[in-house]
Amino acid sequence: GQQLNQSPQSMFIQEGEDVSMNCTSSSIFNTWLWYKQDPGEGPVLLIALYKAGELTSNGRLTAQFGITRKDSFLNISASIPSDVGIYFCAGFMTTDSWGKLQFGAGTQVVVTP
Amino acid sequence: DAEITQSPRHKITETGRQVTLACHQTWNHNNMFWYRQDLGHGLRLIHYSYGVHDTNKGEVSDGYSVSRSNTEDLPLTLESAASSQTSVYFCASSEGRGPSDTQYFGPGTRLTVL
């Protein structure tokens, strides 16, 4: 099925640095979601985006819905050790069916002191 | 506090055996979902349910079945386990069925098929 391309696959950063990751698709999406997964846990929703061009923040996290509707970006500012985990993008091609939710493969973030 | 739980957390089984993974949520959510997570693939939807007695196939439903006899539970059954079904399985639930309804995920079940 449709797969989102998420990059980078992994990032090794120092505490205090900013982190950027993105997700692209060949199809237009109506909704973009960003999740974080801690080791041994299930994903937790961080940010949801519903309109092209929308920019939304959640603490040190900022996500944007690309204007082409085929991409989304997540930035983490001033990283701290608890930012470690896997970040997933996910998107909807329609507005009414969870059956069409697509996930990216994830970006593994490692923060070193 | 309301929560979503999965059991067992770890399971090792043999090829050909039937396996059932449990998912239980106490939010009284109508919608429940099963995903599998594999390296390089992210999360892929197996089955989902919008209410009691309702079930729907997701992207990777072959070899899996679900049944929904009450609001709280959606067990996932592997009829005849195969090595390709070695994976981490996540259950999730949501109040509504639209993109604005947050899906809450369980802690996952790591299944190994030998």
PDB file of C-alpha atoms in Angstrom:
ATOM      1  CA  GLY A   1       0.000   0.000   0.000  1.00  0.00           C
ATOM      2  CA  GLN A   2       0.863   3.675   0.052  1.00  0.00           C
ATOM      3  CA  GLN A   3       3.932   4.378   2.150  1.00  0.00           C
ATOM      4  CA  LEU A   4       5.185   7.623   3.542  1.00  0.00           C
ATOM      5  CA  ASN A   5       8.873   8.401   3.198  1.00  0.00           C
ATOM      6  CA  GLN A   6      10.236   9.643   6.479  1.00  0.00           C
ATOM      7  CA  SER A   7      13.752  10.981   6.898  1.00  0.00           C
ATOM      8  CA  PRO A   8      16.223  10.765   8.361  1.00  0.00           C
ATOM      9  CA  GLN A   9      16.021   7.175   9.630  1.00  0.00           C
ATOM     10  CA  SER A  10      18.074   8.072  12.688  1.00  0.00           C
ATOM     11  CA  MET A  11      19.722  11.049  14.299  1.00  0.00           C
ATOM     12  CA  PHE A  12      22.436  11.285  16.917  1.00  0.00           C
ATOM     13  CA  ILE A  13      22.445  14.745  18.443  1.00  0.00           C
ATOM     14  CA  GLN A  14      23.876  16.517  21.428  1.00  0.00           C
ATOM     15  CA  GLU A  15      21.715  17.863  24.186  1.00  0.00           C
ATOM     16  CA  GLY A  16      20.647  21.399  23.399  1.00  0.00           C
ATOM     17  CA  GLU A  17      20.691  20.980  19.618  1.00  0.00           C
ATOM     18  CA  ASP A  18      17.654  21.396  17.395  1.00  0.00           C
ATOM     19  CA  VAL A  19      16.208  18.418  15.513  1.00  0.00           C
ATOM     20  CA  SER A  20      14.399  18.421  12.175  1.00  0.00           C
ATOM     21  CA  MET A  21      12.699  15.555  10.399  1.00  0.00           C
ATOM     22  CA  ASN A  22      10.261  15.324   7.528  1.00  0.00           C
ATOM     23  CA  CYS A  23       7.776  13.103   5.842  1.00  0.00           C
ATOM     24  CA  THR A  24       6.812  13.053   2.166  1.00  0.00           C
ATOM     25  CA  SER A  25       4.192  11.295   0.112  1.00  0.00           C
ATOM     26  CA  SER A  26       3.370  10.953  -3.560  1.00  0.00           C
ATOM     27  CA  SER A  27      -0.310  11.468  -2.681  1.00  0.00           C
ATOM     28  CA  ILE A  28      -2.147  14.415  -1.198  1.00  0.00           C
ATOM     29  CA  PHE A  29      -3.026  14.132   2.485  1.00  0.00           C
ATOM     30  CA  ASN A  30      -5.801  15.917   4.363  1.00  0.00           C
ATOM     31  CA  THR A  31      -4.382  15.329   7.822  1.00  0.00           C
ATOM     32  CA  TRP A  32      -0.882  14.905   9.179  1.00  0.00           C
ATOM     33  CA  LEU A  33      -0.115  13.460  12.614  1.00  0.00           C
ATOM     34  CA  TRP A  34       3.148  13.196  14.525  1.00  0.00           C
ATOM     35  CA  TYR A  35       3.637  10.518  17.179  1.00  0.00           C
ATOM     36  CA  LYS A  36       6.447   9.671  19.594  1.00  0.00           C
ATOM     37  CA  GLN A  37       7.210   6.157  20.786  1.00  0.00           C
ATOM     38  CA  ASP A  38       9.317   5.574  23.886  1.00  0.00           C
ATOM     39  CA  PRO A  39      11.130   2.217  24.245  1.00  0.00           C
ATOM     40  CA  GLY A  40       8.721  -0.546  25.238  1.00  0.00           C
ATOM     41  CA  GLU A  41       5.679   1.699  24.893  1.00  0.00           C
ATOM     42  CA  GLY A  42       3.018   2.448  22.329  1.00  0.00           C
ATOM     43  CA  PRO A  43       3.032   5.644  20.223  1.00  0.00           C
ATOM     44  CA  VAL A  44       1.647   8.822  21.743  1.00  0.00           C
ATOM     45  CA  LEU A  45       0.167  11.623  19.637  1.00  0.00           C
ATOM     46  CA  LEU A  46       2.235  14.818  19.747  1.00  0.00           C
ATOM     47  CA  ILE A  47       0.717  17.108  17.129  1.00  0.00           C
ATOM     48  CA  ALA A  48      -2.142  16.966  14.634  1.00  0.00           C
ATOM     49  CA  LEU A  49      -2.336  19.180  11.526  1.00  0.00           C
ATOM     50  CA  TYR A  50      -5.462  19.680   9.434  1.00  0.00           C
ATOM     51  CA  LYS A  51      -4.806  22.502   6.934  1.00  0.00           C
ATOM     52  CA  ALA A  52      -2.156  23.111   4.304  1.00  0.00           C
ATOM     53  CA  GLY A  53       0.380  25.601   5.601  1.00  0.00           C
ATOM     54  CA  GLU A  54      -0.695  25.099   9.223  1.00  0.00           C
ATOM     55  CA  LEU A  55       2.060  25.524  11.797  1.00  0.00           C
ATOM     56  CA  THR A  56       1.377  24.077  15.250  1.00  0.00           C
ATOM     57  CA  SER A  57       3.500  23.939  18.387  1.00  0.00           C
ATOM     58  CA  ASN A  58       3.447  21.722  21.442  1.00  0.00           C
ATOM     59  CA  GLY A  59       6.076  22.955  23.873  1.00  0.00           C
ATOM     60  CA  ARG A  60       9.468  22.631  22.173  1.00  0.00           C
ATOM     61  CA  LEU A  61       7.920  20.761  19.257  1.00  0.00           C
ATOM     62  CA  THR A  62       6.718  22.501  16.114  1.00  0.00           C
ATOM     63  CA  ALA A  63       5.136  20.784  13.138  1.00  0.00           C
ATOM     64  CA  GLN A  64       4.039  22.114   9.772  1.00  0.00           C
ATOM     65  CA  PHE A  65       1.601  20.861   7.155  1.00  0.00           C
ATOM     66  CA  GLY A  66       3.317  21.434   3.803  1.00  0.00           C
ATOM     67  CA  ILE A  67       1.566  23.715   1.327  1.00  0.00           C
ATOM     68  CA  THR A  68       1.656  21.027  -1.363  1.00  0.00           C
ATOM     69  CA  ARG A  69      -0.214  18.744   1.093  1.00  0.00           C
ATOM     70  CA  LYS A  70       2.321  16.040   0.274  1.00  0.00           C
ATOM     71  CA  ASP A  71       4.711  16.664   3.121  1.00  0.00           C
ATOM     72  CA  SER A  72       5.051  17.585   6.770  1.00  0.00           C
ATOM     73  CA  PHE A  73       7.901  18.618   9.034  1.00  0.00           C
ATOM     74  CA  LEU A  74       8.630  18.249  12.738  1.00  0.00           C
ATOM     75  CA  ASN A  75      11.180  20.318  14.617  1.00  0.00           C
ATOM     76  CA  ILE A  76      12.359  19.828  18.176  1.00  0.00           C
ATOM     77  CA  SER A  77      14.170  22.771  19.684  1.00  0.00           C
ATOM     78  CA  ALA A  78      16.827  22.618  22.407  1.00  0.00           C
ATOM     79  CA  SER A  79      16.743  18.834  22.732  1.00  0.00           C
ATOM     80  CA  ILE A  80      16.876  17.182  26.149  1.00  0.00           C
ATOM     81  CA  PRO A  81      17.589  13.549  27.084  1.00  0.00           C
ATOM     82  CA  SER A  82      13.889  12.645  27.354  1.00  0.00           C
ATOM     83  CA  ASP A  83      13.439  13.478  23.662  1.00  0.00           C
ATOM     84  CA  VAL A  84      15.010  10.097  22.926  1.00  0.00           C
ATOM     85  CA  GLY A  85      12.633   7.807  21.071  1.00  0.00           C
ATOM     86  CA  ILE A  86      11.154   7.065  17.686  1.00  0.00           C
ATOM     87  CA  TYR A  87       9.104   9.761  15.990  1.00  0.00           C
ATOM     88  CA  PHE A  88       6.492   8.719  13.453  1.00  0.00           C
ATOM     89  CA  CYS A  89       4.586  10.740  10.941  1.00  0.00           C
ATOM     90  CA  ALA A  90       1.170   9.547   9.849  1.00  0.00           C
ATOM     91  CA  GLY A  91      -1.317  10.886   7.347  1.00  0.00           C
ATOM     92  CA  PHE A  92      -4.868  10.591   6.113  1.00  0.00           C
ATOM     93  CA  MET A  93      -5.863  10.749   2.489  1.00  0.00           C
ATOM     94  CA  THR A  94      -9.520  11.085   3.480  1.00  0.00           C
ATOM     95  CA  THR A  95     -11.224  12.744   6.399  1.00  0.00           C
ATOM     96  CA  ASP A  96     -13.440   9.945   7.568  1.00  0.00           C
ATOM     97  CA  SER A  97     -11.666   6.631   7.613  1.00  0.00           C
ATOM     98  CA  TRP A  98      -9.048   5.393  10.021  1.00  0.00           C
ATOM     99  CA  GLY A  99      -8.585   2.506   7.626  1.00  0.00           C
ATOM    100  CA  LYS A 100      -6.580   4.781   5.356  1.00  0.00           C
ATOM    101  CA  LEU A 101      -4.144   6.090   7.992  1.00  0.00           C
ATOM    102  CA  GLN A 102      -0.592   5.642   6.700  1.00  0.00           C
ATOM    103  CA  PHE A 103       2.532   5.641   8.898  1.00  0.00           C
ATOM    104  CA  GLY A 104       6.095   6.539   8.077  1.00  0.00           C
ATOM    105  CA  ALA A 105       8.882   4.143   9.085  1.00  0.00           C
ATOM    106  CA  GLY A 106      10.007   6.422  11.901  1.00  0.00           C
ATOM    107  CA  THR A 107      13.000   8.552  12.858  1.00  0.00           C
ATOM    108  CA  GLN A 108      15.088   7.249  15.745  1.00  0.00           C
ATOM    109  CA  VAL A 109      16.412  10.129  17.856  1.00  0.00           C
ATOM    110  CA  VAL A 110      19.334   9.601  20.229  1.00  0.00           C
ATOM    111  CA  VAL A 111      20.392  12.479  22.469  1.00  0.00           C
ATOM    112  CA  THR A 112      23.854  12.483  23.979  1.00  0.00           C
ATOM    113  CA  PRO A 113      24.791  14.678  26.931  1.00  0.00           C
TER     114      PRO A 113
ATOM    115  CA  ASP B   1      -7.687   6.073  35.353  1.00  0.00           C
ATOM    116  CA  ALA B   2      -8.909   4.791  32.019  1.00  0.00           C
ATOM    117  CA  GLU B   3      -6.367   2.805  30.092  1.00  0.00           C
ATOM    118  CA  ILE B   4      -5.698   0.320  27.325  1.00  0.00           C
ATOM    119  CA  THR B   5      -3.874  -2.903  28.143  1.00  0.00           C
ATOM    120  CA  GLN B   6      -2.482  -5.748  26.101  1.00  0.00           C
ATOM    121  CA  SER B   7      -1.607  -9.287  27.092  1.00  0.00           C
ATOM    122  CA  PRO B   8       0.652 -11.069  26.988  1.00  0.00           C
ATOM    123  CA  ARG B   9       3.494  -8.543  26.630  1.00  0.00           C
ATOM    124  CA  HIS B  10       5.752 -11.221  25.168  1.00  0.00           C
ATOM    125  CA  LYS B  11       4.843 -14.477  23.443  1.00  0.00           C
ATOM    126  CA  ILE B  12       6.869 -17.180  21.763  1.00  0.00           C
ATOM    127  CA  THR B  13       5.008 -19.757  19.704  1.00  0.00           C
ATOM    128  CA  GLU B  14       5.607 -22.314  16.993  1.00  0.00           C
ATOM    129  CA  THR B  15       4.655 -22.230  13.343  1.00  0.00           C
ATOM    130  CA  GLY B  16       1.146 -23.515  12.762  1.00  0.00           C
ATOM    131  CA  ARG B  17      -0.209 -22.846  16.235  1.00  0.00           C
ATOM    132  CA  GLN B  18      -3.218 -20.634  16.878  1.00  0.00           C
ATOM    133  CA  VAL B  19      -2.407 -17.560  18.937  1.00  0.00           C
ATOM    134  CA  THR B  20      -4.712 -14.956  20.448  1.00  0.00           C
ATOM    135  CA  LEU B  21      -3.532 -11.563  21.628  1.00  0.00           C
ATOM    136  CA  ALA B  22      -5.766  -9.690  24.033  1.00  0.00           C
ATOM    137  CA  CYS B  23      -6.613  -5.989  24.040  1.00  0.00           C
ATOM    138  CA  HIS B  24      -8.756  -4.359  26.722  1.00  0.00           C
ATOM    139  CA  GLN B  25      -9.697  -0.689  27.068  1.00  0.00           C
ATOM    140  CA  THR B  26     -11.598   1.020  29.851  1.00  0.00           C
ATOM    141  CA  TRP B  27     -12.412   4.282  28.033  1.00  0.00           C
ATOM    142  CA  ASN B  28     -15.645   2.880  26.644  1.00  0.00           C
ATOM    143  CA  HIS B  29     -14.395   3.810  23.173  1.00  0.00           C
ATOM    144  CA  ASN B  30     -16.383   2.498  20.227  1.00  0.00           C
ATOM    145  CA  ASN B  31     -13.383   2.276  17.909  1.00  0.00           C
ATOM    146  CA  MET B  32     -10.541  -0.188  18.312  1.00  0.00           C
ATOM    147  CA  PHE B  33      -7.610  -1.057  16.059  1.00  0.00           C
ATOM    148  CA  TRP B  34      -4.813  -3.578  15.689  1.00  0.00           C
ATOM    149  CA  TYR B  35      -1.460  -2.673  14.110  1.00  0.00           C
ATOM    150  CA  ARG B  36       1.787  -4.498  13.581  1.00  0.00           C
ATOM    151  CA  GLN B  37       5.136  -2.760  13.738  1.00  0.00           C
ATOM    152  CA  ASP B  38       8.117  -4.003  11.766  1.00  0.00           C
ATOM    153  CA  LEU B  39      11.497  -2.432  11.162  1.00  0.00           C
ATOM    154  CA  GLY B  40      11.380  -0.229   8.096  1.00  0.00           C
ATOM    155  CA  HIS B  41       7.583  -0.308   7.808  1.00  0.00           C
ATOM    156  CA  GLY B  42       6.270   1.790  10.645  1.00  0.00           C
ATOM    157  CA  LEU B  43       2.821   0.765  11.816  1.00  0.00           C
ATOM    158  CA  ARG B  44       0.482  -1.107   9.494  1.00  0.00           C
ATOM    159  CA  LEU B  45      -3.210  -1.602  10.168  1.00  0.00           C
ATOM    160  CA  ILE B  46      -4.395  -5.200  10.486  1.00  0.00           C
ATOM    161  CA  HIS B  47      -8.061  -4.935  11.500  1.00  0.00           C
ATOM    162  CA  TYR B  48     -10.317  -2.350  13.041  1.00  0.00           C
ATOM    163  CA  SER B  49     -13.738  -2.159  14.619  1.00  0.00           C
ATOM    164  CA  TYR B  50     -16.208   0.709  14.911  1.00  0.00           C
ATOM    165  CA  GLY B  51     -18.389  -1.005  17.488  1.00  0.00           C
ATOM    166  CA  VAL B  52     -19.724  -4.270  18.863  1.00  0.00           C
ATOM    167  CA  HIS B  53     -20.073  -6.910  16.147  1.00  0.00           C
ATOM    168  CA  ASP B  54     -18.381  -4.625  13.596  1.00  0.00           C
ATOM    169  CA  THR B  55     -15.005  -5.604  12.114  1.00  0.00           C
ATOM    170  CA  ASN B  56     -13.097  -4.367   9.073  1.00  0.00           C
ATOM    171  CA  LYS B  57      -9.945  -5.454   7.266  1.00  0.00           C
ATOM    172  CA  GLY B  58      -6.929  -3.212   7.198  1.00  0.00           C
ATOM    173  CA  GLU B  59      -3.887  -3.148   4.962  1.00  0.00           C
ATOM    174  CA  VAL B  60      -2.333  -6.440   6.179  1.00  0.00           C
ATOM    175  CA  SER B  61      -5.256  -8.605   7.331  1.00  0.00           C
ATOM    176  CA  ASP B  62      -4.321 -11.942   5.739  1.00  0.00           C
ATOM    177  CA  GLY B  63      -3.761 -14.603   8.405  1.00  0.00           C
ATOM    178  CA  TYR B  64      -5.452 -12.579  11.151  1.00  0.00           C
ATOM    179  CA  SER B  65      -8.983 -12.358  12.484  1.00  0.00           C
ATOM    180  CA  VAL B  66     -10.797 -10.311  15.116  1.00  0.00           C
ATOM    181  CA  SER B  67     -14.189 -10.395  16.765  1.00  0.00           C
ATOM    182  CA  ARG B  68     -15.903  -7.739  18.862  1.00  0.00           C
ATOM    183  CA  SER B  69     -18.399  -9.125  21.360  1.00  0.00           C
ATOM    184  CA  ASN B  70     -18.282  -6.174  23.759  1.00  0.00           C
ATOM    185  CA  THR B  71     -17.067  -2.579  23.832  1.00  0.00           C
ATOM    186  CA  GLU B  72     -13.979  -3.173  25.957  1.00  0.00           C
ATOM    187  CA  ASP B  73     -12.215  -6.010  24.122  1.00  0.00           C
ATOM    188  CA  LEU B  74     -10.867  -6.717  20.640  1.00  0.00           C
ATOM    189  CA  PRO B  75      -8.834  -9.940  20.622  1.00  0.00           C
ATOM    190  CA  LEU B  76      -6.565 -10.609  17.633  1.00  0.00           C
ATOM    191  CA  THR B  77      -6.231 -14.233  16.508  1.00  0.00           C
ATOM    192  CA  LEU B  78      -3.538 -15.698  14.316  1.00  0.00           C
ATOM    193  CA  GLU B  79      -5.234 -18.806  12.939  1.00  0.00           C
ATOM    194  CA  SER B  80      -2.006 -20.605  12.010  1.00  0.00           C
ATOM    195  CA  ALA B  81       1.047 -18.648  13.044  1.00  0.00           C
ATOM    196  CA  ALA B  82       3.785 -18.118  10.455  1.00  0.00           C
ATOM    197  CA  SER B  83       7.329 -16.837  10.891  1.00  0.00           C
ATOM    198  CA  SER B  84       6.376 -13.778   8.835  1.00  0.00           C
ATOM    199  CA  GLN B  85       4.016 -12.823  11.662  1.00  0.00           C
ATOM    200  CA  THR B  86       6.888 -12.296  14.079  1.00  0.00           C
ATOM    201  CA  SER B  87       6.375  -8.663  14.981  1.00  0.00           C
ATOM    202  CA  VAL B  88       5.334  -6.202  17.666  1.00  0.00           C
ATOM    203  CA  TYR B  89       1.565  -5.812  17.816  1.00  0.00           C
ATOM    204  CA  PHE B  90      -0.179  -2.675  19.048  1.00  0.00           C
ATOM    205  CA  CYS B  91      -3.797  -2.217  19.931  1.00  0.00           C
ATOM    206  CA  ALA B  92      -5.358   1.248  19.913  1.00  0.00           C
ATOM    207  CA  SER B  93      -8.724   2.831  20.609  1.00  0.00           C
ATOM    208  CA  SER B  94     -10.435   6.139  19.911  1.00  0.00           C
ATOM    209  CA  GLU B  95     -13.678   7.798  20.844  1.00  0.00           C
ATOM    210  CA  GLY B  96     -14.612   8.901  17.342  1.00  0.00           C
ATOM    211  CA  ARG B  97     -13.643   7.658  13.919  1.00  0.00           C
ATOM    212  CA  GLY B  98     -12.281  10.835  12.392  1.00  0.00           C
ATOM    213  CA  PRO B  99      -8.736  12.177  12.128  1.00  0.00           C
ATOM    214  CA  SER B 100      -9.369  14.626  14.974  1.00  0.00           C
ATOM    215  CA  ASP B 101     -10.069  11.770  17.387  1.00  0.00           C
ATOM    216  CA  THR B 102      -6.878  10.777  19.139  1.00  0.00           C
ATOM    217  CA  GLN B 103      -5.935   7.125  18.997  1.00  0.00           C
ATOM    218  CA  TYR B 104      -4.594   5.815  22.307  1.00  0.00           C
ATOM    219  CA  PHE B 105      -2.144   2.957  21.953  1.00  0.00           C
ATOM    220  CA  GLY B 106      -1.498   0.037  24.265  1.00  0.00           C
ATOM    221  CA  PRO B 107       2.058  -0.939  25.342  1.00  0.00           C
ATOM    222  CA  GLY B 108       2.393  -3.627  22.661  1.00  0.00           C
ATOM    223  CA  THR B 109       2.874  -7.403  22.469  1.00  0.00           C
ATOM    224  CA  ARG B 110       6.118  -8.796  21.095  1.00  0.00           C
ATOM    225  CA  LEU B 111       5.328 -12.039  19.255  1.00  0.00           C
ATOM    226  CA  THR B 112       7.977 -14.456  18.054  1.00  0.00           C
ATOM    227  CA  VAL B 113       6.999 -17.339  15.787  1.00  0.00           C
ATOM    228  CA  LEU B 114       9.639 -20.077  15.597  1.00  0.00           C
TER     229      LEU B 114
END
